[in-house]
Amino acid sequence: MDTMNKILISTAGVLCACQSLAFGVQPATASEGQARPQAEAILGSMGQMLSGLEQFSFVADVTYDRFGESGGLLETHERHEVSVRRPGDLRATVIGHGGALAALVRNGTLTIIDPLRNQYFQADATGTLGDAIDTMVIDLGLSLPTADLLYDNPAETLLAQATTATYAGVTPIDGVPCHHLAFSQDGLNWQVWIDSGVYPLPLRVVMQYTDLPERPRFAADLKWTLSSLPYQDTAFTFEPTSAMTQVADIESIVPNRGK
């Protein structure tokens, strides 16, 4: 789980029972048989909201576990700044302990930029934004734990491998009442807190990888910006400076990708 392997993402934290009571959490009242349909319906509303937005931005404060040289887990903190303009434009910047890394998708080209080393890598990314994400994850082996939020139908993508779904009630996140949903699938447990108001956007996401004995976690808190002003092309356009070098191998910029 290298710092620079993650380009996008989501949310953080689990409240213990005493904290939940202190914050006035509303417990779920649905029976076990009703829990999955309710959770899926709320996630579906989130998906419709995200897929219906022509453009959006969010900043995510991220915490995740990575493996140190001794083999133990180290808690790592990052900030992810993401802007999307459908159908296919993306700008994502990660700022963390290893420096900064940026990803741009524009006019069918994916660019990964290392500003510290003045290097960049490019690959074909024709099609939709979902196709570009597939290029990053499947073809290049980059790790993008919450890139599912950026697909054309994010709820369908998220639920495709879910084996259980639970509605856990309403919990305040930064003072905003949110639906708390929990899901599990092979090798992964994940939770999401979705604004229960007019804009059902995810404000917090937590993932735990259960297929590893250390059970590392990924968490992020998201703050969204929905602007009616059209995003400019320059926000997604890459023009290398004379000091920059194009590399032929993504490994030069993102070593040990996906690990």
Coordinates of N, CA, C and O in Angstrom, one line a residue, residues 23-90:
F23 N -23.4 11.2 20.8 CA -23.8 12.0 19.7 C -25.2 11.8 19.3 O -25.6 12.4 18.3
G24 N -26.0 11.1 20.0 CA -27.4 10.9 19.7 C -27.7 10.2 18.4 O -28.6 10.5 17.7
V25 N -27.0 9.1 18.2 CA -27.2 8.3 17.0 C -28.6 7.7 17.0 O -29.0 7.2 18.0
Q26 N -29.2 7.7 15.9 CA -30.5 7.0 15.7 C -30.3 5.6 15.3 O -29.8 5.4 14.1
P27 N -30.6 4.6 16.1 CA -30.3 3.2 15.7 C -31.2 2.8 14.5 O -32.3 3.3 14.4
A28 N -30.8 1.8 13.7 CA -31.6 1.3 12.7 C -32.8 0.5 13.2 O -32.6 -0.2 14.2
T29 N -33.9 0.7 12.6 CA -35.1 0.0 13.1 C -35.6 -1.1 12.2 O -36.4 -1.9 12.5
A30 N -34.9 -1.1 11.0 CA -35.3 -2.2 10.0 C -34.9 -3.5 10.5 O -33.9 -3.7 11.1
S31 N -35.7 -4.5 10.2 CA -35.4 -5.9 10.5 C -34.2 -6.3 9.6 O -33.9 -5.7 8.6
E32 N -33.6 -7.5 9.9 CA -32.5 -8.0 9.1 C -32.9 -8.2 7.7 O -32.2 -7.9 6.8
G33 N -34.1 -8.6 7.5 CA -34.6 -8.9 6.1 C -34.8 -7.6 5.3 O -34.8 -7.6 4.1
Q34 N -35.1 -6.5 6.0 CA -35.3 -5.2 5.4 C -34.0 -4.4 5.2 O -33.9 -3.5 4.4
A35 N -33.0 -4.8 5.9 CA -31.7 -4.0 6.0 C -31.1 -3.9 4.6 O -30.7 -2.8 4.2
R36 N -31.0 -5.0 3.9 CA -30.3 -4.9 2.6 C -31.0 -4.0 1.6 O -30.4 -3.2 1.0
P37 N -32.3 -4.2 1.4 CA -33.0 -3.3 0.4 C -32.9 -1.9 0.8 O -32.7 -1.0 -0.1
Q38 N -33.0 -1.6 2.1 CA -32.9 -0.2 2.5 C -31.5 0.4 2.2 O -31.3 1.5 1.7
A39 N -30.4 -0.4 2.6 CA -29.1 0.0 2.3 C -28.8 0.2 0.8 O -28.2 1.2 0.4
E40 N -29.3 -0.7 0.0 CA -29.1 -0.6 -1.4 C -29.9 0.5 -2.0 O -29.4 1.2 -2.9
A41 N -31.1 0.9 -1.5 CA -31.8 2.0 -2.0 C -31.1 3.3 -1.7 O -31.0 4.2 -2.6
I42 N -30.6 3.5 -0.5 CA -29.8 4.7 -0.2 C -28.6 4.8 -1.0 O -28.2 5.9 -1.5
L43 N -27.8 3.7 -1.2 CA -26.6 3.7 -2.0 C -27.0 4.1 -3.4 O -26.3 4.8 -4.1
G44 N -28.2 3.5 -3.9 CA -28.6 3.9 -5.2 C -28.9 5.3 -5.4 O -28.6 5.9 -6.5
S45 N -29.5 6.0 -4.4 CA -29.7 7.4 -4.4 C -28.4 8.2 -4.6 O -28.3 9.2 -5.3
M46 N -27.4 7.7 -3.8 CA -26.1 8.3 -3.9 C -25.5 8.2 -5.3 O -25.0 9.1 -5.9
G47 N -25.7 7.0 -5.9 CA -25.2 6.7 -7.2 C -25.9 7.6 -8.3 O -25.2 8.1 -9.2
Q48 N -27.2 7.8 -8.2 CA -27.9 8.6 -9.1 C -27.5 10.1 -9.0 O -27.3 10.8 -10.0
M49 N -27.2 10.5 -7.8 CA -26.7 11.9 -7.6 C -25.4 12.1 -8.2 O -25.2 13.0 -9.0
L50 N -24.4 11.1 -8.0 CA -23.1 11.3 -8.6 C -23.1 11.2 -10.1 O -22.4 12.0 -10.8
S51 N -23.8 10.2 -10.6 CA -23.8 10.0 -12.1 C -24.6 11.1 -12.8 O -24.3 11.4 -14.0
G52 N -25.4 11.8 -12.1 CA -26.2 12.9 -12.7 C -25.5 14.2 -12.7 O -25.9 15.2 -13.3
L53 N -24.4 14.3 -12.0 CA -23.6 15.6 -11.9 C -22.7 15.7 -13.1 O -21.9 14.8 -13.4
E54 N -22.7 16.8 -13.8 CA -21.8 17.0 -15.0 C -20.4 17.3 -14.5 O -19.5 17.0 -15.2
Q55 N -20.3 17.9 -13.3 CA -19.0 18.2 -12.8 C -19.1 18.3 -11.3 O -20.1 18.6 -10.7
F56 N -18.0 18.0 -10.6 CA -17.9 18.1 -9.2 C -16.5 18.0 -8.7 O -15.6 17.6 -9.4
S57 N -16.3 18.5 -7.5 CA -15.0 18.4 -6.9 C -15.1 18.0 -5.4 O -16.1 18.2 -4.8
F58 N -14.1 17.3 -4.9 CA -14.1 17.0 -3.5 C -12.6 17.0 -3.0 O -11.7 16.8 -3.7
V59 N -12.5 17.3 -1.7 CA -11.2 17.2 -1.0 C -11.4 16.1 0.0 O -12.4 16.1 0.8
A60 N -10.5 15.2 0.1 CA -10.6 14.0 1.0 C -9.3 14.0 1.9 O -8.2 14.0 1.4
D61 N -9.6 14.1 3.2 CA -8.5 13.9 4.2 C -8.5 12.4 4.5 O -9.5 11.8 5.0
V62 N -7.4 11.8 4.1 CA -7.3 10.3 4.1 C -6.3 9.8 5.1 O -5.2 10.4 5.4
T63 N -6.7 8.7 5.7 CA -5.8 7.9 6.6 C -5.8 6.5 6.2 O -6.9 5.9 6.0
Y64 N -4.6 5.9 6.1 CA -4.6 4.4 5.7 C -3.3 3.8 6.3 O -2.4 4.5 6.6
D65 N -3.4 2.5 6.4 CA -2.3 1.7 6.9 C -1.4 1.3 5.7 O -1.9 0.7 4.7
R66 N -0.1 1.4 5.9 CA 0.8 0.9 4.9 C 1.9 0.1 5.6 O 2.1 0.2 6.8
F67 N 2.5 -0.8 4.9 CA 3.5 -1.7 5.5 C 4.9 -1.0 5.6 O 5.4 -0.5 4.6
G68 N 5.4 -0.9 6.8 CA 6.8 -0.4 7.0 C 7.8 -1.4 6.6 O 7.6 -2.5 6.3
E69 N 9.1 -0.9 6.6 CA 10.2 -1.8 6.3 C 10.3 -3.0 7.2 O 10.8 -4.1 6.8
S70 N 9.9 -2.9 8.4 CA 10.0 -4.0 9.4 C 8.8 -5.0 9.2 O 8.7 -6.0 9.9
G71 N 7.8 -4.6 8.4 CA 6.7 -5.4 8.2 C 5.4 -5.0 8.9 O 4.3 -5.5 8.6
G72 N 5.6 -4.2 9.9 CA 4.4 -3.7 10.7 C 3.7 -2.6 9.9 O 4.1 -2.1 8.9
L73 N 2.5 -2.3 10.4 CA 1.6 -1.3 9.8 C 2.0 0.1 10.3 O 2.2 0.3 11.5
L74 N 2.0 1.1 9.4 CA 2.3 2.5 9.7 C 1.1 3.3 9.3 O 0.6 3.1 8.1
E75 N 0.5 4.1 10.2 CA -0.6 4.9 9.8 C -0.1 6.1 9.0 O 0.9 6.8 9.3
T76 N -0.7 6.3 7.8 CA -0.3 7.4 6.9 C -1.4 8.3 6.6 O -2.6 7.9 6.5
H77 N -1.1 9.6 6.4 CA -2.1 10.6 6.2 C -1.8 11.3 4.9 O -0.7 11.6 4.5
E78 N -2.9 11.6 4.1 CA -2.8 12.2 2.8 C -4.0 13.2 2.6 O -5.0 13.1 3.3
R79 N -3.8 14.1 1.7 CA -4.9 14.9 1.2 C -5.1 14.6 -0.3 O -4.1 14.7 -1.1
H80 N -6.3 14.3 -0.7 CA -6.7 14.1 -2.1 C -7.6 15.2 -2.6 O -8.6 15.4 -2.0
E81 N -7.2 15.8 -3.7 CA -8.0 16.8 -4.3 C -8.5 16.4 -5.7 O -7.6 16.1 -6.5
V82 N -9.8 16.2 -5.9 CA -10.3 15.6 -7.1 C -11.3 16.5 -7.8 O -12.2 17.0 -7.1
S83 N -11.2 16.6 -9.1 CA -12.2 17.3 -9.9 C -12.5 16.4 -11.1 O -11.7 15.8 -11.7
V84 N -13.8 16.4 -11.4 CA -14.4 15.6 -12.5 C -15.3 16.4 -13.3 O -16.1 17.2 -12.8
R85 N -15.1 16.2 -14.6 CA -16.0 16.8 -15.6 C -16.4 15.7 -16.6 O -15.6 15.2 -17.3
R86 N -17.6 15.3 -16.5 CA -18.1 14.2 -17.4 C -18.2 14.7 -18.9 O -18.5 15.9 -19.1
P87 N -18.0 13.8 -19.8 CA -17.9 12.3 -19.6 C -16.5 11.8 -19.3 O -16.4 10.6 -18.9
G88 N -15.4 12.5 -19.5 CA -14.1 11.8 -19.4 C -13.0 12.6 -18.8 O -11.8 12.2 -19.0
D89 N -13.2 13.8 -18.2 CA -12.1 14.6 -17.7 C -11.9 14.4 -16.2 O -12.9 14.4 -15.4
L90 N -10.7 14.3 -15.8 CA -10.4 14.0 -14.4 C -9.1 14.8 -14.0 O -8.1 14.8 -14.8

